């Protein structure tokens, strides 16, 4: 059975005070949310501890936005898996296109991070997706297959979430047609050894398009950036029809 997982990715937004303000408005809107939907908030490192305490006993799971592959060491600016699990983090975004684009993340480091996360019991959310140029050149499939092949070496597919995020759709308001996202996600699934991996769509997901996205047969959830920052809009997304 494929699990439905809706995750917010706050990126570099929200101080602790703002994060707590968000929760006040958000958790009260989950009373009618079907039990079989997993809700995750992937927040900045500085918000994790206070969010973990505030979310204790709630159904919202906590996620980080990156993890290093070593348990400790001289890696200035990095955070390790034991540091995350100690404070109750369950999920971690790995290989987001912004990490690949601005911070030199490669398929090799993505692979190391995925394996480290899993070995400490974290569930990684692996992001893959093509640029506009790759799409226009007809390289969407070959690019994503290459990412999957390299990123997933030695990775346990029983504890994995994948997010298909076409880069041209991230933060642009230009959502990928839901049928096209469904087609690409079917292709991604065809490359996996475990057909039950949850595969999300990400890229300009909002309350206005979530119903159509979630109505697609292959799409098991969403990774939501901008629209996860406001309690009302993220609540509308997790409460999709
Ligand atoms: P967006 O971001 O929803 O703001 O397009 C999605 C993401 O980067 O995960």
Short mmCIF file of C-alpha atoms in Angstrom, two decimals, residues 139-233:
data_model
loop_
_atom_site.label_atom_id
_atom_site.label_comp_id
_atom_site.label_asym_id
_atom_site.label_seq_id
_atom_site.Cartn_x
_atom_site.Cartn_y
_atom_site.Cartn_z
CA UNK A 139 15.94 15.11 -21.86
CA UNK A 140 13.43 14.94 -19.00
CA UNK A 141 13.36 11.16 -18.81
CA UNK A 142 17.08 10.55 -19.36
CA UNK A 143 18.02 13.19 -16.77
CA UNK A 144 15.70 11.83 -14.10
CA UNK A 145 16.70 8.22 -14.79
CA UNK A 146 20.34 9.21 -14.42
CA UNK A 147 19.62 10.98 -11.12
CA UNK A 148 17.76 7.92 -9.81
CA UNK A 149 20.44 5.50 -10.93
CA UNK A 150 23.19 7.42 -9.11
CA UNK A 151 21.23 8.64 -6.11
CA UNK A 152 19.74 5.27 -5.22
CA UNK A 153 22.86 3.06 -5.17
CA UNK A 154 22.63 1.01 -1.98
CA UNK A 155 19.55 2.93 -0.78
CA UNK A 156 16.76 1.04 1.02
CA UNK A 157 13.56 1.57 -0.97
CA UNK A 158 11.44 0.42 1.97
CA UNK A 159 12.18 3.67 3.81
CA UNK A 160 12.15 6.26 1.09
CA UNK A 161 9.98 9.03 -0.33
CA UNK A 162 10.68 10.53 -3.74
CA UNK A 163 9.50 13.98 -4.83
CA UNK A 164 9.27 14.73 -8.54
CA UNK A 165 9.97 18.43 -8.74
CA UNK A 166 10.33 19.92 -12.21
CA UNK A 167 12.72 22.79 -11.48
CA UNK A 168 10.89 25.19 -13.83
CA UNK A 169 7.75 24.71 -11.72
CA UNK A 170 9.35 25.52 -8.35
CA UNK A 171 8.36 28.90 -6.96
CA UNK A 172 7.20 30.09 -10.36
CA UNK A 173 3.43 29.60 -10.13
CA UNK A 174 3.89 27.54 -13.31
CA UNK A 175 2.61 24.14 -12.14
CA UNK A 176 3.36 21.08 -14.25
CA UNK A 177 0.13 19.78 -15.87
CA UNK A 178 -1.12 17.13 -13.47
CA UNK A 179 -1.38 14.52 -16.24
CA UNK A 180 2.22 15.20 -17.23
CA UNK A 181 3.37 14.95 -13.61
CA UNK A 182 1.47 11.67 -13.40
CA UNK A 183 3.23 10.38 -16.53
CA UNK A 184 6.70 11.26 -15.23
CA UNK A 185 5.94 9.77 -11.82
CA UNK A 186 4.82 6.53 -13.49
CA UNK A 187 8.18 6.46 -15.27
CA UNK A 188 10.02 7.09 -12.00
CA UNK A 189 8.14 4.20 -10.42
CA UNK A 190 9.12 1.95 -13.33
CA UNK A 191 12.77 2.46 -12.31
CA UNK A 192 12.26 1.34 -8.69
CA UNK A 193 12.53 -2.11 -7.18
CA UNK A 194 9.82 -1.27 -4.64
CA UNK A 195 6.59 -0.19 -6.39
CA UNK A 196 5.13 1.04 -3.09
CA UNK A 197 7.52 3.98 -2.63
CA UNK A 198 5.52 7.15 -2.00
CA UNK A 199 6.16 9.55 -4.89
CA UNK A 200 5.15 13.16 -4.39
CA UNK A 201 4.75 15.97 -6.86
CA UNK A 202 6.32 19.34 -6.01
CA UNK A 203 6.34 22.68 -7.80
CA UNK A 204 3.82 25.49 -7.24
CA UNK A 205 1.35 23.25 -5.40
CA UNK A 206 -1.44 25.41 -3.94
CA UNK A 207 -5.00 25.07 -2.63
CA UNK A 208 -6.36 25.73 -6.14
CA UNK A 209 -4.57 22.79 -7.80
CA UNK A 210 -4.14 20.18 -5.05
CA UNK A 211 -7.43 18.35 -5.78
CA UNK A 212 -6.50 17.76 -9.40
CA UNK A 213 -2.94 16.73 -8.49
CA UNK A 214 -4.09 14.23 -5.86
CA UNK A 215 -6.73 12.80 -8.22
CA UNK A 216 -3.93 11.40 -10.40
CA UNK A 217 -3.38 7.67 -10.07
CA UNK A 218 0.41 7.75 -9.60
CA UNK A 219 0.76 10.79 -7.33
CA UNK A 220 0.94 9.93 -3.63
CA UNK A 221 1.38 13.35 -2.11
CA UNK A 222 2.97 16.75 -2.46
CA UNK A 223 6.07 18.65 -1.42
CA UNK A 224 4.88 22.20 -0.90
CA UNK A 225 7.08 25.28 -0.65
CA UNK A 226 5.48 28.73 -0.72
CA UNK A 227 1.95 27.54 -0.01
CA UNK A 228 3.07 25.75 3.18
CA UNK A 229 4.05 29.03 4.84
CA UNK A 230 0.52 30.19 5.66
CA UNK A 231 -1.59 28.05 8.04
CA UNK A 232 -4.78 28.43 6.01
CA UNK A 233 -3.29 27.56 2.66
#
